[in-house]
């Protein structure tokens, strides 16, 4: 019986040594346990799918520069489409929004702020060109 236990111990020890030897030679176990780093190849070129032209050419042309770029909300836009007239945002504003506009001093009747800002630069007075040339060039001739 003792011989059987000794043989069994020798067999297990031999099998363990054989397993370690084989696994050390192959490198599969070290790869499986990730002892080595495998960084991605940064110089590898991946092929991409070629660009294709979509078969649907019914795209809407872009809007003109004078058209409204931003809308207040989809609700306002839907109301404009359904009624056929431009909706003033102050008409659909809640009481809280109206109070905020009153506190900041917003004037709903002044809707042409952009055009008034562009016209502010037109009030510049230009002097006679000859006078400015005399001043710059120090000429004594008149």
mmCIF file of N, CA and C in Angstrom:
data_model
loop_
_atom_site.group_PDB
_atom_site.id
_atom_site.type_symbol
_atom_site.label_atom_id
_atom_site.label_comp_id
_atom_site.label_asym_id
_atom_site.label_seq_id
_atom_site.Cartn_x
_atom_site.Cartn_y
_atom_site.Cartn_z
ATOM 1 N N UNK A 1 0.809 -1.179 0.000
ATOM 2 C CA UNK A 1 0.000 0.000 0.000
ATOM 3 C C UNK A 1 0.861 1.254 0.000
ATOM 4 N N UNK A 2 1.952 1.208 0.727
ATOM 5 C CA UNK A 2 2.836 2.366 0.743
ATOM 6 C C UNK A 2 3.494 2.568 -0.606
ATOM 7 N N UNK A 3 3.781 1.486 -1.287
ATOM 8 C CA UNK A 3 4.350 1.608 -2.629
ATOM 9 C C UNK A 3 3.373 2.294 -3.576
ATOM 10 N N UNK A 4 2.123 1.971 -3.407
ATOM 11 C CA UNK A 4 1.099 2.564 -4.264
ATOM 12 C C UNK A 4 1.000 4.070 -4.030
ATOM 13 N N UNK A 5 1.071 4.495 -2.758
ATOM 14 C CA UNK A 5 1.019 5.924 -2.448
ATOM 15 C C UNK A 5 2.277 6.622 -2.944
ATOM 16 N N UNK A 6 3.435 5.978 -2.833
ATOM 17 C CA UNK A 6 4.677 6.576 -3.310
ATOM 18 C C UNK A 6 4.680 6.705 -4.814
ATOM 19 N N UNK A 7 4.202 5.678 -5.488
ATOM 20 C CA UNK A 7 4.131 5.743 -6.949
ATOM 21 C C UNK A 7 3.162 6.847 -7.396
ATOM 22 N N UNK A 8 2.096 6.951 -6.649
ATOM 23 C CA UNK A 8 1.110 7.976 -6.999
ATOM 24 C C UNK A 8 1.728 9.373 -6.815
ATOM 25 N N UNK A 9 2.475 9.594 -5.740
ATOM 26 C CA UNK A 9 3.133 10.878 -5.482
ATOM 27 C C UNK A 9 4.174 11.181 -6.542
ATOM 28 N N UNK A 10 4.941 10.151 -6.948
ATOM 29 C CA UNK A 10 5.946 10.345 -7.997
ATOM 30 C C UNK A 10 5.277 10.681 -9.321
ATOM 31 N N UNK A 11 4.180 10.014 -9.605
ATOM 32 C CA UNK A 11 3.460 10.278 -10.858
ATOM 33 C C UNK A 11 2.918 11.720 -10.895
ATOM 34 N N UNK A 12 2.371 12.160 -9.777
ATOM 35 C CA UNK A 12 1.827 13.530 -9.728
ATOM 36 C C UNK A 12 2.958 14.547 -9.856
ATOM 37 N N UNK A 13 4.081 14.299 -9.181
ATOM 38 C CA UNK A 13 5.223 15.204 -9.258
ATOM 39 C C UNK A 13 5.805 15.226 -10.671
ATOM 40 N N UNK A 14 5.906 14.071 -11.297
ATOM 41 C CA UNK A 14 6.413 14.000 -12.667
ATOM 42 C C UNK A 14 5.482 14.713 -13.643
ATOM 43 N N UNK A 15 4.176 14.541 -13.460
ATOM 44 C CA UNK A 15 3.200 15.199 -14.332
ATOM 45 C C UNK A 15 3.258 16.717 -14.161
ATOM 46 N N UNK A 16 3.449 17.165 -12.932
ATOM 47 C CA UNK A 16 3.543 18.596 -12.659
ATOM 48 C C UNK A 16 4.801 19.188 -13.300
ATOM 49 N N UNK A 17 5.932 18.496 -13.183
ATOM 50 C CA UNK A 17 7.176 18.964 -13.803
ATOM 51 C C UNK A 17 7.056 18.989 -15.319
ATOM 52 N N UNK A 18 6.435 17.984 -15.883
ATOM 53 C CA UNK A 18 6.244 17.917 -17.325
ATOM 54 C C UNK A 18 5.337 19.057 -17.800
ATOM 55 N N UNK A 19 4.301 19.349 -17.053
ATOM 56 C CA UNK A 19 3.376 20.425 -17.419
ATOM 57 C C UNK A 19 4.078 21.777 -17.384
ATOM 58 N N UNK A 20 4.858 22.033 -16.346
ATOM 59 C CA UNK A 20 5.582 23.298 -16.252
ATOM 60 C C UNK A 20 6.610 23.436 -17.365
ATOM 61 N N UNK A 21 7.295 22.346 -17.707
ATOM 62 C CA UNK A 21 8.297 22.383 -18.765
ATOM 63 C C UNK A 21 7.657 22.685 -20.112
ATOM 64 N N UNK A 22 6.577 22.016 -20.396
ATOM 65 C CA UNK A 22 5.904 22.215 -21.685
ATOM 66 C C UNK A 22 5.307 23.620 -21.775
ATOM 67 N N UNK A 23 4.736 24.088 -20.697
ATOM 68 C CA UNK A 23 4.121 25.419 -20.739
ATOM 69 C C UNK A 23 5.176 26.514 -20.850
ATOM 70 N N UNK A 24 6.360 26.308 -20.295
ATOM 71 C CA UNK A 24 7.423 27.303 -20.388
ATOM 72 C C UNK A 24 7.989 27.370 -21.791
ATOM 73 N N UNK A 25 8.011 26.264 -22.498
ATOM 74 C CA UNK A 25 8.565 26.246 -23.848
ATOM 75 C C UNK A 25 7.622 26.868 -24.870
ATOM 76 N N UNK A 26 6.362 26.623 -24.723
ATOM 77 C CA UNK A 26 5.412 27.066 -25.740
ATOM 78 C C UNK A 26 5.077 28.540 -25.678
ATOM 79 N N UNK A 27 5.037 29.113 -24.517
ATOM 80 C CA UNK A 27 4.679 30.516 -24.395
ATOM 81 C C UNK A 27 3.187 30.758 -24.424
ATOM 82 N N UNK A 28 2.399 29.739 -24.610
ATOM 83 C CA UNK A 28 0.954 29.909 -24.656
ATOM 84 C C UNK A 28 0.371 30.279 -23.312
ATOM 85 N N UNK A 29 0.938 29.720 -22.250
ATOM 86 C CA UNK A 29 0.432 30.009 -20.915
ATOM 87 C C UNK A 29 0.761 31.445 -20.513
ATOM 88 N N UNK A 30 1.962 31.899 -20.861
ATOM 89 C CA UNK A 30 2.323 33.276 -20.510
ATOM 90 C C UNK A 30 1.484 34.276 -21.305
ATOM 91 N N UNK A 31 1.126 33.917 -22.534
ATOM 92 C CA UNK A 31 0.232 34.788 -23.306
ATOM 93 C C UNK A 31 -1.168 34.776 -22.721
ATOM 94 N N UNK A 32 -1.605 33.617 -22.286
ATOM 95 C CA UNK A 32 -2.947 33.502 -21.725
ATOM 96 C C UNK A 32 -3.051 34.254 -20.409
ATOM 97 N N UNK A 33 -1.978 34.251 -19.628
ATOM 98 C CA UNK A 33 -1.987 34.970 -18.364
ATOM 99 C C UNK A 33 -1.535 36.419 -18.530
ATOM 100 N N UNK A 34 -1.261 36.817 -19.736
ATOM 101 C CA UNK A 34 -0.872 38.178 -20.141
ATOM 102 C C UNK A 34 0.342 38.691 -19.380
ATOM 103 N N UNK A 35 1.399 37.897 -19.382
ATOM 104 C CA UNK A 35 2.645 38.356 -18.799
ATOM 105 C C UNK A 35 3.359 39.318 -19.739
ATOM 106 N N UNK A 36 3.100 39.196 -21.024
ATOM 107 C CA UNK A 36 3.738 40.052 -22.011
ATOM 108 C C UNK A 36 2.731 41.069 -22.524
ATOM 109 N N UNK A 37 3.237 42.254 -22.823
ATOM 110 C CA UNK A 37 2.371 43.293 -23.371
ATOM 111 C C UNK A 37 2.355 43.173 -24.888
ATOM 112 N N UNK A 38 1.190 43.343 -25.457
ATOM 113 C CA UNK A 38 1.039 43.333 -26.907
ATOM 114 C C UNK A 38 0.390 44.650 -27.330
ATOM 115 N N UNK A 39 1.196 45.710 -27.487
ATOM 116 C CA UNK A 39 0.601 46.991 -27.868
ATOM 117 C C UNK A 39 0.108 46.938 -29.313
ATOM 118 N N UNK A 40 -0.853 47.770 -29.654
ATOM 119 C CA UNK A 40 -1.330 47.780 -31.033
ATOM 120 C C UNK A 40 -0.261 48.354 -31.959
ATOM 121 N N UNK A 41 -0.272 47.895 -33.184
ATOM 122 C CA UNK A 41 0.688 48.374 -34.169
ATOM 123 C C UNK A 41 0.226 49.731 -34.673
ATOM 124 N N UNK A 42 0.984 50.774 -34.331
ATOM 125 C CA UNK A 42 0.551 52.113 -34.698
ATOM 126 C C UNK A 42 0.823 52.446 -36.156
ATOM 127 N N UNK A 43 1.585 51.615 -36.836
ATOM 128 C CA UNK A 43 1.870 51.866 -38.234
ATOM 129 C C UNK A 43 1.030 51.009 -39.172
ATOM 130 N N UNK A 44 0.166 50.199 -38.602
ATOM 131 C CA UNK A 44 -0.698 49.368 -39.433
ATOM 132 C C UNK A 44 -1.739 50.251 -40.113
ATOM 133 N N UNK A 45 -1.974 50.021 -41.371
ATOM 134 C CA UNK A 45 -2.940 50.800 -42.141
ATOM 135 C C UNK A 45 -4.201 49.979 -42.289
ATOM 136 N N UNK A 46 -5.287 50.554 -41.839
ATOM 137 C CA UNK A 46 -6.571 49.879 -41.959
ATOM 138 C C UNK A 46 -7.271 50.355 -43.219
ATOM 139 N N UNK A 47 -7.828 49.431 -43.933
ATOM 140 C CA UNK A 47 -8.563 49.804 -45.137
ATOM 141 C C UNK A 47 -9.951 50.261 -44.740
ATOM 142 N N UNK A 48 -10.362 51.389 -45.292
ATOM 143 C CA UNK A 48 -11.683 51.922 -45.011
ATOM 144 C C UNK A 48 -12.585 51.674 -46.206
ATOM 145 N N UNK A 49 -13.855 51.681 -45.922
ATOM 146 C CA UNK A 49 -14.824 51.503 -46.991
ATOM 147 C C UNK A 49 -14.774 52.723 -47.911
ATOM 148 N N UNK A 50 -14.929 52.532 -49.214
ATOM 149 C CA UNK A 50 -14.913 53.683 -50.123
ATOM 150 C C UNK A 50 -16.155 54.544 -49.925
ATOM 151 N N UNK A 51 -15.986 55.834 -50.194
ATOM 152 C CA UNK A 51 -17.112 56.746 -50.093
ATOM 153 C C UNK A 51 -18.071 56.501 -51.246
ATOM 154 N N UNK A 52 -19.335 56.596 -50.954
ATOM 155 C CA UNK A 52 -20.331 56.400 -51.999
ATOM 156 C C UNK A 52 -21.237 57.614 -52.046
ATOM 157 N N UNK A 53 -21.807 57.860 -53.191
ATOM 158 C CA UNK A 53 -22.762 58.949 -53.347
ATOM 159 C C UNK A 53 -24.134 58.395 -53.026
ATOM 160 N N UNK A 54 -24.860 59.056 -52.140
ATOM 161 C CA UNK A 54 -26.185 58.537 -51.804
ATOM 162 C C UNK A 54 -27.115 58.629 -53.012
ATOM 163 N N UNK A 55 -28.000 57.670 -53.153
ATOM 164 C CA UNK A 55 -28.860 57.661 -54.333
ATOM 165 C C UNK A 55 -29.958 58.718 -54.295
ATOM 166 N N UNK A 56 -30.215 59.335 -53.135
ATOM 167 C CA UNK A 56 -31.298 60.305 -53.024
ATOM 168 C C UNK A 56 -30.739 61.712 -53.197
ATOM 169 N N UNK A 57 -31.106 62.372 -54.291
ATOM 170 C CA UNK A 57 -30.629 63.718 -54.564
ATOM 171 C C UNK A 57 -31.677 64.776 -54.247
ATOM 172 N N UNK A 58 -32.683 64.452 -53.507
ATOM 173 C CA UNK A 58 -33.761 65.398 -53.241
ATOM 174 C C UNK A 58 -33.483 66.213 -51.976
ATOM 175 N N UNK A 59 -32.265 66.706 -51.841
ATOM 176 C CA UNK A 59 -31.918 67.522 -50.694
ATOM 177 C C UNK A 59 -32.437 68.934 -50.899
ATOM 178 N N UNK A 60 -32.832 69.559 -49.819
ATOM 179 C CA UNK A 60 -33.321 70.925 -49.910
ATOM 180 C C UNK A 60 -32.135 71.863 -50.092
ATOM 181 N N UNK A 61 -32.280 72.879 -50.938
ATOM 182 C CA UNK A 61 -31.187 73.842 -51.078
ATOM 183 C C UNK A 61 -31.063 74.673 -49.810
ATOM 184 N N UNK A 62 -29.879 75.207 -49.537
ATOM 185 C CA UNK A 62 -29.717 76.004 -48.323
ATOM 186 C C UNK A 62 -30.550 77.272 -48.385
ATOM 187 N N UNK A 63 -30.914 77.771 -47.207
ATOM 188 C CA UNK A 63 -31.730 78.978 -47.137
ATOM 189 C C UNK A 63 -30.883 80.193 -47.471
ATOM 190 N N UNK A 64 -31.554 81.260 -47.891
ATOM 191 C CA UNK A 64 -30.854 82.491 -48.225
ATOM 192 C C UNK A 64 -30.324 83.141 -46.958
ATOM 193 N N UNK A 65 -29.399 84.075 -47.144
ATOM 194 C CA UNK A 65 -28.763 84.716 -45.997
ATOM 195 C C UNK A 65 -29.746 85.561 -45.200
ATOM 196 N N UNK A 66 -30.784 86.067 -45.831
ATOM 197 C CA UNK A 66 -31.729 86.931 -45.144
ATOM 198 C C UNK A 66 -32.757 86.186 -44.330
ATOM 199 N N UNK A 67 -32.817 84.884 -44.458
ATOM 200 C CA UNK A 67 -33.843 84.133 -43.739
ATOM 201 C C UNK A 67 -33.465 83.985 -42.271
ATOM 202 N N UNK A 68 -34.437 83.667 -41.459
ATOM 203 C CA UNK A 68 -34.192 83.508 -40.025
ATOM 204 C C UNK A 68 -33.345 82.262 -39.790
ATOM 205 N N UNK A 69 -32.323 82.412 -39.008
ATOM 206 C CA UNK A 69 -31.443 81.285 -38.727
ATOM 207 C C UNK A 69 -31.952 80.484 -37.538
ATOM 208 N N UNK A 70 -32.286 81.156 -36.482
ATOM 209 C CA UNK A 70 -32.705 80.446 -35.278
ATOM 210 C C UNK A 70 -34.162 80.764 -34.965
ATOM 211 N N UNK A 71 -34.884 79.753 -34.569
ATOM 212 C CA UNK A 71 -36.283 79.922 -34.175
ATOM 213 C C UNK A 71 -36.362 79.833 -32.664
ATOM 214 N N UNK A 72 -37.438 80.381 -32.111
ATOM 215 C CA UNK A 72 -37.601 80.341 -30.659
ATOM 216 C C UNK A 72 -37.835 78.912 -30.195
ATOM 217 N N UNK A 73 -38.739 78.204 -30.848
ATOM 218 C CA UNK A 73 -39.001 76.826 -30.470
ATOM 219 C C UNK A 73 -39.771 76.155 -31.595
ATOM 220 N N UNK A 74 -39.926 74.866 -31.476
ATOM 221 C CA UNK A 74 -40.706 74.148 -32.485
ATOM 222 C C UNK A 74 -42.176 74.493 -32.373
ATOM 223 N N UNK A 75 -42.582 74.877 -31.182
ATOM 224 C CA UNK A 75 -43.982 75.271 -30.989
ATOM 225 C C UNK A 75 -44.302 76.517 -31.808
ATOM 226 N N UNK A 76 -43.407 77.501 -31.773
ATOM 227 C CA UNK A 76 -43.602 78.733 -32.536
ATOM 228 C C UNK A 76 -43.567 78.437 -34.028
ATOM 229 N N UNK A 77 -42.633 77.606 -34.435
ATOM 230 C CA UNK A 77 -42.517 77.262 -35.849
ATOM 231 C C UNK A 77 -43.767 76.540 -36.342
ATOM 232 N N UNK A 78 -44.279 75.617 -35.549
ATOM 233 C CA UNK A 78 -45.493 74.896 -35.944
ATOM 234 C C UNK A 78 -46.680 75.841 -36.024
ATOM 235 N N UNK A 79 -46.758 76.771 -35.110
ATOM 236 C CA UNK A 79 -47.869 77.722 -35.123
ATOM 237 C C UNK A 79 -47.785 78.634 -36.344
ATOM 238 N N UNK A 80 -46.566 79.026 -36.726
ATOM 239 C CA UNK A 80 -46.400 79.852 -37.922
ATOM 240 C C UNK A 80 -46.816 79.093 -39.172
ATOM 241 N N UNK A 81 -46.488 77.826 -39.226
ATOM 242 C CA UNK A 81 -46.842 77.023 -40.397
ATOM 243 C C UNK A 81 -48.347 76.835 -40.477
ATOM 244 N N UNK A 82 -48.977 76.553 -39.349
ATOM 245 C CA UNK A 82 -50.416 76.286 -39.350
ATOM 246 C C UNK A 82 -51.248 77.533 -39.608
ATOM 247 N N UNK A 83 -50.859 78.655 -39.041
ATOM 248 C CA UNK A 83 -51.664 79.865 -39.198
ATOM 249 C C UNK A 83 -51.271 80.674 -40.417
ATOM 250 N N UNK A 84 -50.066 80.501 -40.916
ATOM 251 C CA UNK A 84 -49.633 81.234 -42.094
ATOM 252 C C UNK A 84 -49.162 82.642 -41.784
ATOM 253 N N UNK A 85 -48.996 82.996 -40.535
ATOM 254 C CA UNK A 85 -48.503 84.322 -40.172
ATOM 255 C C UNK A 85 -47.388 84.157 -39.150
ATOM 256 N N UNK A 86 -46.556 85.212 -39.054
ATOM 257 C CA UNK A 86 -45.475 85.159 -38.081
ATOM 258 C C UNK A 86 -46.021 85.377 -36.690
ATOM 259 N N UNK A 87 -45.595 84.554 -35.772
ATOM 260 C CA UNK A 87 -46.081 84.635 -34.402
ATOM 261 C C UNK A 87 -45.101 85.459 -33.584
ATOM 262 N N UNK A 88 -45.625 86.449 -32.874
ATOM 263 C CA UNK A 88 -44.799 87.236 -31.965
ATOM 264 C C UNK A 88 -44.585 86.415 -30.698
ATOM 265 N N UNK A 89 -43.349 86.291 -30.289
ATOM 266 C CA UNK A 89 -43.040 85.442 -29.142
ATOM 267 C C UNK A 89 -43.684 85.985 -27.874
ATOM 268 N N UNK A 90 -43.850 87.305 -27.804
ATOM 269 C CA UNK A 90 -44.458 87.879 -26.599
ATOM 270 C C UNK A 90 -45.917 87.461 -26.455
ATOM 271 N N UNK A 91 -46.557 87.052 -27.562
ATOM 272 C CA UNK A 91 -47.945 86.592 -27.483
ATOM 273 C C UNK A 91 -48.053 85.253 -26.765
ATOM 274 N N UNK A 92 -47.056 84.404 -26.919
ATOM 275 C CA UNK A 92 -47.136 83.065 -26.334
ATOM 276 C C UNK A 92 -46.283 82.925 -25.084
ATOM 277 N N UNK A 93 -45.657 84.030 -24.653
ATOM 278 C CA UNK A 93 -44.806 83.966 -23.464
ATOM 279 C C UNK A 93 -45.664 83.811 -22.216
ATOM 280 N N UNK A 94 -45.134 83.082 -21.261
ATOM 281 C CA UNK A 94 -45.848 82.904 -19.996
ATOM 282 C C UNK A 94 -45.717 84.174 -19.159
ATOM 283 N N UNK A 95 -46.466 84.226 -18.064
ATOM 284 C CA UNK A 95 -46.421 85.405 -17.200
ATOM 285 C C UNK A 95 -45.027 85.600 -16.609
ATOM 286 N N UNK A 96 -44.380 84.513 -16.262
ATOM 287 C CA UNK A 96 -43.027 84.597 -15.709
ATOM 288 C C UNK A 96 -42.036 85.147 -16.723
ATOM 289 N N UNK A 97 -42.143 84.692 -17.969
ATOM 290 C CA UNK A 97 -41.251 85.189 -19.013
ATOM 291 C C UNK A 97 -41.489 86.669 -19.276
ATOM 292 N N UNK A 98 -42.756 87.078 -19.267
ATOM 293 C CA UNK A 98 -43.070 88.495 -19.473
ATOM 294 C C UNK A 98 -42.511 89.342 -18.333
ATOM 295 N N UNK A 99 -42.586 88.844 -17.109
ATOM 296 C CA UNK A 99 -42.059 89.586 -15.959
ATOM 297 C C UNK A 99 -40.545 89.733 -16.058
ATOM 298 N N UNK A 100 -39.874 88.681 -16.489
ATOM 299 C CA UNK A 100 -38.418 88.754 -16.661
ATOM 300 C C UNK A 100 -38.072 89.774 -17.727
ATOM 301 N N UNK A 101 -38.805 89.777 -18.837
ATOM 302 C CA UNK A 101 -38.548 90.745 -19.901
ATOM 303 C C UNK A 101 -38.795 92.167 -19.419
ATOM 304 N N UNK A 102 -39.811 92.376 -18.601
ATOM 305 C CA UNK A 102 -40.078 93.711 -18.058
ATOM 306 C C UNK A 102 -38.966 94.159 -17.117
ATOM 307 N N UNK A 103 -38.438 93.252 -16.309
ATOM 308 C CA UNK A 103 -37.402 93.621 -15.338
ATOM 309 C C UNK A 103 -36.080 93.963 -16.010
ATOM 310 N N UNK A 104 -35.778 93.318 -17.118
ATOM 311 C CA UNK A 104 -34.517 93.634 -17.798
ATOM 312 C C UNK A 104 -34.669 94.800 -18.754
ATOM 313 N N UNK A 105 -35.867 95.310 -18.886
ATOM 314 C CA UNK A 105 -36.079 96.488 -19.725
ATOM 315 C C UNK A 105 -36.182 96.160 -21.194
ATOM 316 N N UNK A 106 -36.688 95.020 -21.511
ATOM 317 C CA UNK A 106 -36.836 94.622 -22.905
ATOM 318 C C UNK A 106 -38.030 95.343 -23.510
ATOM 319 N N UNK A 107 -37.835 95.854 -24.709
ATOM 320 C CA UNK A 107 -38.914 96.543 -25.411
ATOM 321 C C UNK A 107 -39.350 95.659 -26.571
ATOM 322 N N UNK A 108 -40.523 95.034 -26.492
ATOM 323 C CA UNK A 108 -40.938 94.134 -27.568
ATOM 324 C C UNK A 108 -41.252 94.854 -28.871
ATOM 325 N N UNK A 109 -41.449 96.177 -28.821
ATOM 326 C CA UNK A 109 -41.757 96.888 -30.062
ATOM 327 C C UNK A 109 -40.508 97.145 -30.886
ATOM 328 N N UNK A 110 -39.325 97.024 -30.284
ATOM 329 C CA UNK A 110 -38.086 97.279 -31.011
ATOM 330 C C UNK A 110 -37.543 95.959 -31.564
ATOM 331 N N UNK A 111 -38.008 95.601 -32.736
ATOM 332 C CA UNK A 111 -37.587 94.344 -33.352
ATOM 333 C C UNK A 111 -36.492 94.546 -34.389
ATOM 334 N N UNK A 112 -36.118 95.787 -34.672
ATOM 335 C CA UNK A 112 -35.126 96.057 -35.717
ATOM 336 C C UNK A 112 -33.797 96.491 -35.107
ATOM 337 N N UNK A 113 -33.326 95.783 -34.116
ATOM 338 C CA UNK A 113 -32.090 96.133 -33.425
ATOM 339 C C UNK A 113 -30.900 96.006 -34.366
ATOM 340 N N UNK A 114 -30.875 94.981 -35.163
ATOM 341 C CA UNK A 114 -29.740 94.753 -36.051
ATOM 342 C C UNK A 114 -29.588 95.891 -37.051
ATOM 343 N N UNK A 115 -30.683 96.316 -37.667
ATOM 344 C CA UNK A 115 -30.582 97.398 -38.644
ATOM 345 C C UNK A 115 -30.221 98.716 -37.972
ATOM 346 N N UNK A 116 -30.710 98.959 -36.757
ATOM 347 C CA UNK A 116 -30.346 100.198 -36.066
ATOM 348 C C UNK A 116 -28.873 100.192 -35.674
ATOM 349 N N UNK A 117 -28.326 99.034 -35.339
ATOM 350 C CA UNK A 117 -26.907 98.948 -35.006
ATOM 351 C C UNK A 117 -26.043 99.175 -36.241
ATOM 352 N N UNK A 118 -26.495 98.720 -37.396
ATOM 353 C CA UNK A 118 -25.736 98.930 -38.622
ATOM 354 C C UNK A 118 -25.755 100.395 -39.028
ATOM 355 N N UNK A 119 -26.837 101.079 -38.748
ATOM 356 C CA UNK A 119 -26.950 102.483 -39.124
ATOM 357 C C UNK A 119 -26.219 103.404 -38.157
ATOM 358 N N UNK A 120 -25.818 102.937 -36.999
ATOM 359 C CA UNK A 120 -25.102 103.779 -36.044
ATOM 360 C C UNK A 120 -23.765 104.249 -36.603
ATOM 361 N N UNK A 121 -23.130 103.457 -37.411
ATOM 362 C CA UNK A 121 -21.846 103.840 -37.982
ATOM 363 C C UNK A 121 -21.966 104.836 -39.113
ATOM 364 N N UNK A 122 -23.157 105.087 -39.614
ATOM 365 C CA UNK A 122 -23.339 106.008 -40.733
ATOM 366 C C UNK A 122 -23.371 107.463 -40.287
ATOM 367 N N UNK A 123 -23.314 107.748 -39.010
ATOM 368 C CA UNK A 123 -23.377 109.111 -38.509
ATOM 369 C C UNK A 123 -21.998 109.753 -38.398
ATOM 370 N N UNK A 124 -20.992 109.165 -38.989
ATOM 371 C CA UNK A 124 -19.636 109.693 -38.916
ATOM 372 C C UNK A 124 -19.513 110.863 -39.885
ATOM 373 N N UNK A 125 -18.950 111.953 -39.412
ATOM 374 C CA UNK A 125 -18.756 113.137 -40.242
ATOM 375 C C UNK A 125 -17.363 113.052 -40.841
ATOM 376 N N UNK A 126 -17.281 113.171 -42.157
ATOM 377 C CA UNK A 126 -15.986 113.141 -42.826
ATOM 378 C C UNK A 126 -15.565 114.568 -43.135
ATOM 379 N N UNK A 127 -14.314 114.838 -42.931
ATOM 380 C CA UNK A 127 -13.782 116.178 -43.186
ATOM 381 C C UNK A 127 -13.289 116.260 -44.614
ATOM 382 N N UNK A 128 -13.016 117.471 -45.007
ATOM 383 C CA UNK A 128 -12.492 117.712 -46.342
ATOM 384 C C UNK A 128 -11.147 117.005 -46.478
ATOM 385 N N UNK A 129 -10.992 116.292 -47.566
ATOM 386 C CA UNK A 129 -9.780 115.517 -47.767
ATOM 387 C C UNK A 129 -8.561 116.427 -47.873
ATOM 388 N N UNK A 130 -8.747 117.565 -48.459
ATOM 389 C CA UNK A 130 -7.624 118.484 -48.617
ATOM 390 C C UNK A 130 -7.108 118.961 -47.263
ATOM 391 N N UNK A 131 -8.002 119.198 -46.307
ATOM 392 C CA UNK A 131 -7.586 119.658 -44.983
ATOM 393 C C UNK A 131 -6.777 118.572 -44.280
ATOM 394 N N UNK A 132 -7.236 117.342 -44.356
ATOM 395 C CA UNK A 132 -6.496 116.264 -43.702
ATOM 396 C C UNK A 132 -5.151 116.036 -44.369
ATOM 397 N N UNK A 133 -5.097 116.190 -45.684
ATOM 398 C CA UNK A 133 -3.808 116.034 -46.361
ATOM 399 C C UNK A 133 -2.845 117.132 -45.946
ATOM 400 N N UNK A 134 -3.360 118.348 -45.764
ATOM 401 C CA UNK A 134 -2.496 119.449 -45.323
ATOM 402 C C UNK A 134 -1.930 119.163 -43.935
ATOM 403 N N UNK A 135 -2.770 118.636 -43.068
ATOM 404 C CA UNK A 135 -2.302 118.354 -41.720
ATOM 405 C C UNK A 135 -1.282 117.230 -41.695
ATOM 406 N N UNK A 136 -1.513 116.231 -42.501
ATOM 407 C CA UNK A 136 -0.621 115.074 -42.495
ATOM 408 C C UNK A 136 0.690 115.384 -43.201
ATOM 409 N N UNK A 137 0.620 116.048 -44.338
ATOM 410 C CA UNK A 137 1.814 116.269 -45.155
ATOM 411 C C UNK A 137 2.540 117.568 -44.816
ATOM 412 N N UNK A 138 1.995 118.387 -43.918
ATOM 413 C CA UNK A 138 2.591 119.677 -43.555
ATOM 414 C C UNK A 138 2.819 120.555 -44.774
ATOM 415 N N UNK A 139 1.878 120.534 -45.661
ATOM 416 C CA UNK A 139 2.029 121.370 -46.855
ATOM 417 C C UNK A 139 1.534 122.774 -46.546
ATOM 418 N N UNK A 140 2.170 123.776 -47.086
ATOM 419 C CA UNK A 140 1.786 125.168 -46.851
ATOM 420 C C UNK A 140 0.955 125.705 -47.993
ATOM 421 N N UNK A 141 0.826 124.946 -49.035
ATOM 422 C CA UNK A 141 0.048 125.400 -50.189
ATOM 423 C C UNK A 141 -1.428 125.231 -49.908
ATOM 424 N N UNK A 142 -2.205 126.131 -50.502
ATOM 425 C CA UNK A 142 -3.643 126.022 -50.355
ATOM 426 C C UNK A 142 -4.277 125.753 -51.670
#
